[in-house]
mmCIF file of C-alpha atoms and ligand atoms in Angstrom:
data_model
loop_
_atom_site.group_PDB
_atom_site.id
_atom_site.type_symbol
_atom_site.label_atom_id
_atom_site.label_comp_id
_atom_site.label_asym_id
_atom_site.label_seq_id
_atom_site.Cartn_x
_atom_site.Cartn_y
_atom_site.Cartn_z
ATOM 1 C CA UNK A 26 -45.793 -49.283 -18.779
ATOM 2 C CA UNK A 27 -43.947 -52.227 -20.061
ATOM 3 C CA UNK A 28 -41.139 -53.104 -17.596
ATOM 4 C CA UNK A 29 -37.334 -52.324 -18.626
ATOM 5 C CA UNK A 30 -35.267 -54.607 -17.471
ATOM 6 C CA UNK A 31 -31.389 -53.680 -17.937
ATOM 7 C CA UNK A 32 -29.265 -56.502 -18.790
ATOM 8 C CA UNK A 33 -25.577 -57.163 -19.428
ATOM 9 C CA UNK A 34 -26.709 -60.200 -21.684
ATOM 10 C CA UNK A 35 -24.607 -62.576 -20.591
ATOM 11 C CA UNK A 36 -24.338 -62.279 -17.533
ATOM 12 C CA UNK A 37 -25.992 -64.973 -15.053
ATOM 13 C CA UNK A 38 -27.402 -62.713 -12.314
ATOM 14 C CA UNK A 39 -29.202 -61.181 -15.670
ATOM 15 C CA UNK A 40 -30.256 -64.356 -17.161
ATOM 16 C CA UNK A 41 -31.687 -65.376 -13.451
ATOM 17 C CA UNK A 42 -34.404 -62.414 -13.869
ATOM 18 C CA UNK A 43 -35.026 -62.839 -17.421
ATOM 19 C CA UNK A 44 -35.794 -66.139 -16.866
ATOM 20 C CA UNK A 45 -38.150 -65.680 -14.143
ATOM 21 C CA UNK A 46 -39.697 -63.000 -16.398
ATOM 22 C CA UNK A 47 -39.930 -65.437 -19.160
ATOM 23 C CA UNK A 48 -41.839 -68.309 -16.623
ATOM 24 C CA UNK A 49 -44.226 -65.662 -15.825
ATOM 25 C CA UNK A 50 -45.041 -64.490 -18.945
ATOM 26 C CA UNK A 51 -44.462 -61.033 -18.110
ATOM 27 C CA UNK A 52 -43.312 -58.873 -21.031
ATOM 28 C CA UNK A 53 -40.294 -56.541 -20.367
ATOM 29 C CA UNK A 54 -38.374 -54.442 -22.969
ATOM 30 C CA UNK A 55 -34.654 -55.625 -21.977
ATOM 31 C CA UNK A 56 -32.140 -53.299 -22.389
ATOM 32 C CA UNK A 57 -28.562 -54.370 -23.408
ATOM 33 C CA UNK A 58 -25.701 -53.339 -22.317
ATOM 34 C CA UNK A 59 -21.664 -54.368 -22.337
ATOM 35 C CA UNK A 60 -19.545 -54.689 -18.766
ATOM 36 C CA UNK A 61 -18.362 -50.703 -17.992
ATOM 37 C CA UNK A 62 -21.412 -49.386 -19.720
ATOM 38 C CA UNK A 63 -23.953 -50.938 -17.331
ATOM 39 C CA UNK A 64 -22.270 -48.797 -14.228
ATOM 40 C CA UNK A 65 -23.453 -45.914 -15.934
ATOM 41 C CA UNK A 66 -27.338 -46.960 -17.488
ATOM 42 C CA UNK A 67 -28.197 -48.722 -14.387
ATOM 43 C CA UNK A 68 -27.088 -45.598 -11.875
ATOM 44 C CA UNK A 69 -29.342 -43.719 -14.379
ATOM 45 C CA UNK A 70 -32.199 -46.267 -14.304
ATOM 46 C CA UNK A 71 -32.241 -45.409 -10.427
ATOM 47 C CA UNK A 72 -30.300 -48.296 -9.261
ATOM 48 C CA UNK A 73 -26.693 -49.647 -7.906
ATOM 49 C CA UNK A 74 -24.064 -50.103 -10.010
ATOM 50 C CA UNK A 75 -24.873 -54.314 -10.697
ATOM 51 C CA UNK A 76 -27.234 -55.241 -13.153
ATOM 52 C CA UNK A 77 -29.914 -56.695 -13.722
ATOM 53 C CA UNK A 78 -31.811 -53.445 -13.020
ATOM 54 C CA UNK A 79 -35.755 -53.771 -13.215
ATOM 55 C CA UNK A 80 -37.561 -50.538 -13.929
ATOM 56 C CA UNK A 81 -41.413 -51.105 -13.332
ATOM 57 C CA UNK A 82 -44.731 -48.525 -12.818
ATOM 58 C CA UNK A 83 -44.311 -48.276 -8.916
ATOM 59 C CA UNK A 84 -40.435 -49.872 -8.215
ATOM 60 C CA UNK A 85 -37.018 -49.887 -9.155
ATOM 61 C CA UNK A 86 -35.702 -52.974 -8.445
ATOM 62 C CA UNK A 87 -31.907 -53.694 -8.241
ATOM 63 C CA UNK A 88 -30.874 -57.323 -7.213
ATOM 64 C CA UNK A 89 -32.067 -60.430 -9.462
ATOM 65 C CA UNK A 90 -33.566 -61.960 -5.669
ATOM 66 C CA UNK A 91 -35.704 -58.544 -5.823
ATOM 67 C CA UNK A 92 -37.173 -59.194 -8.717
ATOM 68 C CA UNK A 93 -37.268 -62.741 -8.308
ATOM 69 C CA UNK A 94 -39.891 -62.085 -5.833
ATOM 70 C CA UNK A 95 -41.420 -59.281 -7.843
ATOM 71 C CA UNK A 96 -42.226 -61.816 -10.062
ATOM 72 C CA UNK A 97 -43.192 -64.030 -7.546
ATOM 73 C CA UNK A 98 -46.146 -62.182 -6.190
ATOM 74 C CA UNK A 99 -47.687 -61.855 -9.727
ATOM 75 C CA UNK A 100 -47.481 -65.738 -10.676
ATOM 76 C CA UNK A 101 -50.910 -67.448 -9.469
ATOM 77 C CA UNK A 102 -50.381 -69.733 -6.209
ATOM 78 C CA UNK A 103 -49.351 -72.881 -8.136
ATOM 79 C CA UNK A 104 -46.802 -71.625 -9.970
ATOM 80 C CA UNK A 105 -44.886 -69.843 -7.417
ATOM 81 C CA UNK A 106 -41.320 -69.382 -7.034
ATOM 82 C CA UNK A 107 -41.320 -69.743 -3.717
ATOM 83 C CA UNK A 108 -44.122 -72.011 -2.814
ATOM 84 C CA UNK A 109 -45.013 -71.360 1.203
ATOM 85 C CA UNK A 110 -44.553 -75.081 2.591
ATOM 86 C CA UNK A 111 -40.830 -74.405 1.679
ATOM 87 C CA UNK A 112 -40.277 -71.085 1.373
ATOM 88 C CA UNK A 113 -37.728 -69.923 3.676
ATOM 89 C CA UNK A 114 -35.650 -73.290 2.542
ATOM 90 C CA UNK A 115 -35.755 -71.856 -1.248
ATOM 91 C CA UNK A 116 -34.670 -68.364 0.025
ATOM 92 C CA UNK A 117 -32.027 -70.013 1.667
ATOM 93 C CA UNK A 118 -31.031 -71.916 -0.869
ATOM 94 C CA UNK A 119 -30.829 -68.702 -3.329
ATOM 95 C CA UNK A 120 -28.604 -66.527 -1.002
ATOM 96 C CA UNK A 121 -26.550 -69.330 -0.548
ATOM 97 C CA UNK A 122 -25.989 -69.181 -3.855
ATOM 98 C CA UNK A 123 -25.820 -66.083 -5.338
ATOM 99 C CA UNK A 124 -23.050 -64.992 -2.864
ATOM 100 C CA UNK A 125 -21.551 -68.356 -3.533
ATOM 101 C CA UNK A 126 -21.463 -70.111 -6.832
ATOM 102 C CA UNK A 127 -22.721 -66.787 -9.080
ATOM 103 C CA UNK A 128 -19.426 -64.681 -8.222
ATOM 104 C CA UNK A 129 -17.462 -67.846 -7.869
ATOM 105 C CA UNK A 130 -18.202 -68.893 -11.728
ATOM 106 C CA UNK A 131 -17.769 -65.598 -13.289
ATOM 107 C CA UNK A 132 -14.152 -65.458 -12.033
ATOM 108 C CA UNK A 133 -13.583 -68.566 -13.112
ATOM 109 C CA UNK A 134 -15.125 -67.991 -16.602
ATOM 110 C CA UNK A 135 -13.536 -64.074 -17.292
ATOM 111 C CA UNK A 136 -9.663 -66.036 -16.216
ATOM 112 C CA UNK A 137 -10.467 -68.578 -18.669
ATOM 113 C CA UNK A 138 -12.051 -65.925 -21.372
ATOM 114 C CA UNK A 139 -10.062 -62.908 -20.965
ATOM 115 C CA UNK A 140 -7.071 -64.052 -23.201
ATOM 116 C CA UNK A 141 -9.309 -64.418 -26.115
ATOM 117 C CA UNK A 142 -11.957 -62.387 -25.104
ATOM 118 C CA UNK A 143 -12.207 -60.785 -28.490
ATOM 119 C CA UNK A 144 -13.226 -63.968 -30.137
ATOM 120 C CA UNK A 145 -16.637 -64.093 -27.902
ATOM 121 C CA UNK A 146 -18.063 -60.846 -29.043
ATOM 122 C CA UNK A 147 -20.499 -62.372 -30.963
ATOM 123 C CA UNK A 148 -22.027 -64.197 -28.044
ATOM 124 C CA UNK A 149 -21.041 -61.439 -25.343
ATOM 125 C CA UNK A 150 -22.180 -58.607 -27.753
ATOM 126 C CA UNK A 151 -25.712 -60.159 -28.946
ATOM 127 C CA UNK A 152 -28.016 -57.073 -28.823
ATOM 128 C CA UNK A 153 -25.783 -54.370 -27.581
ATOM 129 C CA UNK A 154 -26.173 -51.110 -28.994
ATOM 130 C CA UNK A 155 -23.476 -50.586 -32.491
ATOM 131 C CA UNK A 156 -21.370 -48.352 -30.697
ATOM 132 C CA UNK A 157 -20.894 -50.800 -27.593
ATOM 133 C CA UNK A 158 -19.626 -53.386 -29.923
ATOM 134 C CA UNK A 159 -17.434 -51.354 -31.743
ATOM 135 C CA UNK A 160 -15.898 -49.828 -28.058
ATOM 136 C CA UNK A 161 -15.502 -53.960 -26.885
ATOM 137 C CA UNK A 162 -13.763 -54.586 -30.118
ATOM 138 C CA UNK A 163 -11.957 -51.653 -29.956
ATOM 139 C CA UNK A 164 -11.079 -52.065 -26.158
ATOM 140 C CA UNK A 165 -11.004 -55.826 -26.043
ATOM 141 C CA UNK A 166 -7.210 -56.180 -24.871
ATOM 142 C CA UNK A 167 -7.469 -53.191 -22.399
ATOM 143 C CA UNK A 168 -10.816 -54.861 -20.975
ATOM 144 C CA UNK A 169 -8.470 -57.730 -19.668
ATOM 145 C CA UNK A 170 -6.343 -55.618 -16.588
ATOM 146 C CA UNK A 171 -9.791 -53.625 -15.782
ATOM 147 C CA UNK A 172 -11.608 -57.021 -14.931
ATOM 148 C CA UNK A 173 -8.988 -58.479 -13.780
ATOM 149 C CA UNK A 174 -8.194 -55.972 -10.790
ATOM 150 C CA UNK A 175 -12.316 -54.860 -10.812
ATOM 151 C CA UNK A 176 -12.992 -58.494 -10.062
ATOM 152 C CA UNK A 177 -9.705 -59.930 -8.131
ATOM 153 C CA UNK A 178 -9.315 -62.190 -11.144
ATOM 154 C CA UNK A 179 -5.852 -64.155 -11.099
ATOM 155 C CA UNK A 180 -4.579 -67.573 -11.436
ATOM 156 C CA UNK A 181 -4.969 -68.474 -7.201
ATOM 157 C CA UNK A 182 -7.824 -66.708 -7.358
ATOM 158 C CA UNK A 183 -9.842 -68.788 -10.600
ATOM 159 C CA UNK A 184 -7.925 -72.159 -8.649
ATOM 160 C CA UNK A 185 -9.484 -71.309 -5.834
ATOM 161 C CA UNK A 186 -13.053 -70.622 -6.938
ATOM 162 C CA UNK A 187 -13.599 -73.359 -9.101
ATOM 163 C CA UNK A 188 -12.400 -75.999 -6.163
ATOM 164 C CA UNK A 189 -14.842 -74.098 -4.175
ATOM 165 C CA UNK A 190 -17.762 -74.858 -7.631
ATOM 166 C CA UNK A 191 -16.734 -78.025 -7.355
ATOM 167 C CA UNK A 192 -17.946 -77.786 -3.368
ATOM 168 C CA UNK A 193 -21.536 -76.887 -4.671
ATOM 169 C CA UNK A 194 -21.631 -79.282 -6.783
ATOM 170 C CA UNK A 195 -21.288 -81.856 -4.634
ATOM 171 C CA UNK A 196 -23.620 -80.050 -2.280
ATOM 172 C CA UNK A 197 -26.542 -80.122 -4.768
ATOM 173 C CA UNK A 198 -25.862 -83.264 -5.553
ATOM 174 C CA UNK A 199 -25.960 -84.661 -2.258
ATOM 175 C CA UNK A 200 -29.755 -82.759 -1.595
ATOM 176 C CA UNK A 201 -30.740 -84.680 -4.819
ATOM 177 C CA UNK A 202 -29.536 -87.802 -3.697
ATOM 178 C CA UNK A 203 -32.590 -89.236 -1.989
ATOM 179 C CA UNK A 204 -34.131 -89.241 -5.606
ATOM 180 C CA UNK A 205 -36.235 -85.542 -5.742
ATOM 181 C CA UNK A 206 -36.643 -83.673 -8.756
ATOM 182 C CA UNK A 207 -36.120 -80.462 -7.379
ATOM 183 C CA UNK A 208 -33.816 -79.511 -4.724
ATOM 184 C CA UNK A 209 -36.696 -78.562 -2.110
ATOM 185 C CA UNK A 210 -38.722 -81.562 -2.979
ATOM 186 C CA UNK A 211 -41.322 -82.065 -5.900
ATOM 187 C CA UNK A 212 -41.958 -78.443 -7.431
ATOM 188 C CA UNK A 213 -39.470 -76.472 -9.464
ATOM 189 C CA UNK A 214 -38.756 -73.496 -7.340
ATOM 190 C CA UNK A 215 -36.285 -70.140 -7.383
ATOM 191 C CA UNK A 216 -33.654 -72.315 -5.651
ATOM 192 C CA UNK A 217 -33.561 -74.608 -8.932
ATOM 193 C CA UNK A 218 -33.792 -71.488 -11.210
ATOM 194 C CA UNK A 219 -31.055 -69.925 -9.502
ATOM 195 C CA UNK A 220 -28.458 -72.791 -9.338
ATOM 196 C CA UNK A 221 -29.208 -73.594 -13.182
ATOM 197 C CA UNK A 222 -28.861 -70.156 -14.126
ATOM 198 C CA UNK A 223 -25.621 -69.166 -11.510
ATOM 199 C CA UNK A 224 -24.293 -72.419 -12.867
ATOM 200 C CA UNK A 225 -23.708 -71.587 -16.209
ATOM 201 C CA UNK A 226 -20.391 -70.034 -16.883
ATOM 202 C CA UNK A 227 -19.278 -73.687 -16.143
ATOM 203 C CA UNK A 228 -21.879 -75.771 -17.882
ATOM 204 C CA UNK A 229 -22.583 -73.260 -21.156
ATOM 205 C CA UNK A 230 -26.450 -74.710 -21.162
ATOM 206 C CA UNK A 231 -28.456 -74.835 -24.289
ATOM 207 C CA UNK A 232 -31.708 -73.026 -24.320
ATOM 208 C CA UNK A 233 -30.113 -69.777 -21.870
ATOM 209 C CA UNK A 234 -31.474 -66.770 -22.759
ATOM 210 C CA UNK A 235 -29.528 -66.217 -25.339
ATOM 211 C CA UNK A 236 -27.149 -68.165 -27.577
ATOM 212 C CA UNK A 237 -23.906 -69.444 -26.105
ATOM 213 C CA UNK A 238 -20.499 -69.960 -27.819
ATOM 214 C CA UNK A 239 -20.034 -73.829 -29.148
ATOM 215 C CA UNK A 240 -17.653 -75.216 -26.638
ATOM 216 C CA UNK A 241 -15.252 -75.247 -29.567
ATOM 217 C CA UNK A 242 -14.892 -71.431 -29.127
ATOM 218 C CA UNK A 243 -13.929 -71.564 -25.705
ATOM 219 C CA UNK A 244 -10.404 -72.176 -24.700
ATOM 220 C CA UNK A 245 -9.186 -75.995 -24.819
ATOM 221 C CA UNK A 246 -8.909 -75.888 -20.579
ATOM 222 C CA UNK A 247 -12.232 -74.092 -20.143
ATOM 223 C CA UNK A 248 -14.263 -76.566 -22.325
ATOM 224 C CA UNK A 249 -12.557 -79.639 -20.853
ATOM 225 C CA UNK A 250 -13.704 -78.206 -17.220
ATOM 226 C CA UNK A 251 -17.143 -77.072 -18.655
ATOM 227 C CA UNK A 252 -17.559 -81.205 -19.646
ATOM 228 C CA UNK A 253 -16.221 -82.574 -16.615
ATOM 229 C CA UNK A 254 -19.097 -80.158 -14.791
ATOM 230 C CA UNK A 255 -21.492 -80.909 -17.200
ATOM 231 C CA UNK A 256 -20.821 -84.846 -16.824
ATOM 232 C CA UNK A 257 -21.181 -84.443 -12.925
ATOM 233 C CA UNK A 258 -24.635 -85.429 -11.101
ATOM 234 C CA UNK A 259 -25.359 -81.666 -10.301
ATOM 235 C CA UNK A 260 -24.768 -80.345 -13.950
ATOM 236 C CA UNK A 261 -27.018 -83.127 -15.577
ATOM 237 C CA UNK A 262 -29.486 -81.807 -13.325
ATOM 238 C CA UNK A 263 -28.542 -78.473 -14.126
ATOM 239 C CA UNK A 264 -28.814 -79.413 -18.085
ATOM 240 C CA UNK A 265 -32.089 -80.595 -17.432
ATOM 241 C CA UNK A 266 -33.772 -77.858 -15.550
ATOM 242 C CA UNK A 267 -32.923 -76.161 -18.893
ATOM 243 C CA UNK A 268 -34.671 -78.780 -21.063
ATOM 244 C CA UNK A 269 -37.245 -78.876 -19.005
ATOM 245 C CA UNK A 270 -38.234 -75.703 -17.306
ATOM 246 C CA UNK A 271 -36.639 -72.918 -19.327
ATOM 247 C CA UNK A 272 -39.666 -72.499 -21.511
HETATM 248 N N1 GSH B 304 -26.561 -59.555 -6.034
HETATM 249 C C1 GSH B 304 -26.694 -59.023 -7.367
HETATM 250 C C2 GSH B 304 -25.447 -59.344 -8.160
HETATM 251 C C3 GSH B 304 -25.523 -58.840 -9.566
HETATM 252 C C4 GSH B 304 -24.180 -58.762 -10.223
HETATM 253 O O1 GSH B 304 -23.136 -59.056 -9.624
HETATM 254 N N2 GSH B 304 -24.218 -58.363 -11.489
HETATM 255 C C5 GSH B 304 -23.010 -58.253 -12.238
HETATM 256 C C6 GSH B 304 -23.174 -58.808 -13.623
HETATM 257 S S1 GSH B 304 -22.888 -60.558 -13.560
HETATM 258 C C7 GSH B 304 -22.611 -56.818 -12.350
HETATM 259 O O2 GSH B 304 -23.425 -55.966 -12.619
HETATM 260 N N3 GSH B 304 -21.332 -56.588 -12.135
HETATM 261 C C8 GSH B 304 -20.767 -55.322 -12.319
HETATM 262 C C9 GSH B 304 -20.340 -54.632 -11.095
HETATM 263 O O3 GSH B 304 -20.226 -55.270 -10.031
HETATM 264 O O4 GSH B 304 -20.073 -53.428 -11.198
HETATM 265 C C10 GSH B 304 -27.935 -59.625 -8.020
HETATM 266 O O5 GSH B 304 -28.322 -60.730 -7.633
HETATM 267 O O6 GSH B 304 -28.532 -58.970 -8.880
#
């Protein structure tokens, strides 16, 4: 059976285990679904209520660092996500963070988008079942309170979280400093998949999983934040783990 792996599309936690996926060269059917939705399709599909949800022959797995190292065990030794001289520093590095910079970005990005959210559905929507798209359209100015209280989004709140992006940054940069490639040393590993995909609802990447708005789209405050990230040591590295390794 062809894995299924349950997606909001845009989401970075989602784009994390498509990407892995994709390194592997494992084919998946991904399913696509819109914020609200996914509660219901991924309690269905046997898991939580976060996305992404993998559905394979013999496991159900329901957290992007679970099927990280699904993934993991089928790549051959050389390729591996989390190569064995250094990998309880990778694992470190990813739980760091996923419970750091992935939540911290998203509130960020929805109290920058959610005034216009409307205008994104193009990006947000790619691949969605019609009727989803019609219910975000439809629902696009109601959408706005329900994140906002779901998530805890409000102006302190997105202040607060992007001083503390600006802390990771700086942190990555500083493990880079000594002149690695990677942050564990000289292999790409899930710690540099993970920041480069956590990392961008504030650096919009080209070549994510699937096609990004123009910064032009994005509000005038978002996209001059999104530049100053991008311009900063830890989002050129993150723009070139893109180039480079998102193949
Ligand atoms: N620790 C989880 C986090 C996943 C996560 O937060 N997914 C978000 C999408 S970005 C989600 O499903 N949020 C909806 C919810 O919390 O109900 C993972 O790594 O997979």
């Amino acid at each position: 059976m062809t894995p299924r792996l349950l997606t909001i599309p845009i989401s970075h936690y989602c784009e994390k285990a498509r990407w892995a996926l994709d390194r592997a060269g494992i084919a998946f059917a991904e399913e696509r679904h819109l914020q609200v939705i996914h509660i219901w399709k991924a309690w269905r599909a046997g898991g939580g209520r976060t996305v992404p949800v993998l559905v394979t022959d013999g496991a159900i797995l329901t957290d992007s660092t679970a099927i990280l190292e699904w993934v993991n065990g089928r790549m051959p030794p050389g390729e591996r996500l989390y190569p064995d001289a250094v990998a309880s520093e990778v694992r470190r590095i990813e739980e760091w963070l996923d419970t750091g910079l992935g939540p911290d970005g998203r509130l960020w990005m929805y109290h920058e988008t959610l005034p216009t959210i409307e205008d994104l559905g193009p990006w947000a929507n790619a691949g969605v079942p019609d009727w989803e798209r019609r219910a975000f359209q439809a629902a696009g100015r109601v959408l706005d309170p329900v994140i906002r209280r779901y998530l805890g989004v409000d102006e302190n709140a997105a202040a607060t979280a992007l001083r503390d992006i600006d802390r990771v940054f700086d942190a990555i940069a500083g493990m880079l400093a000594d002149g690695r490639p990677y942050l564990t040393g000289e292999r790409f590993t899930a710690a540099d998949l993970t920041f480069a995909a956590l990392s961008a609802p504030v650096t919009v990447p080209a070549g994510y999983g699937l096609e990004l708005p123009p910064l032009d789209a994005l509000p005038r405050a978002m996209a001059d934040e999104v530049e100053r990230l991008r311009a900063h040591p830890a989002g050129v590295f993150a723009t070139r783990l893109y180039a480079e390794q998102r193949r």
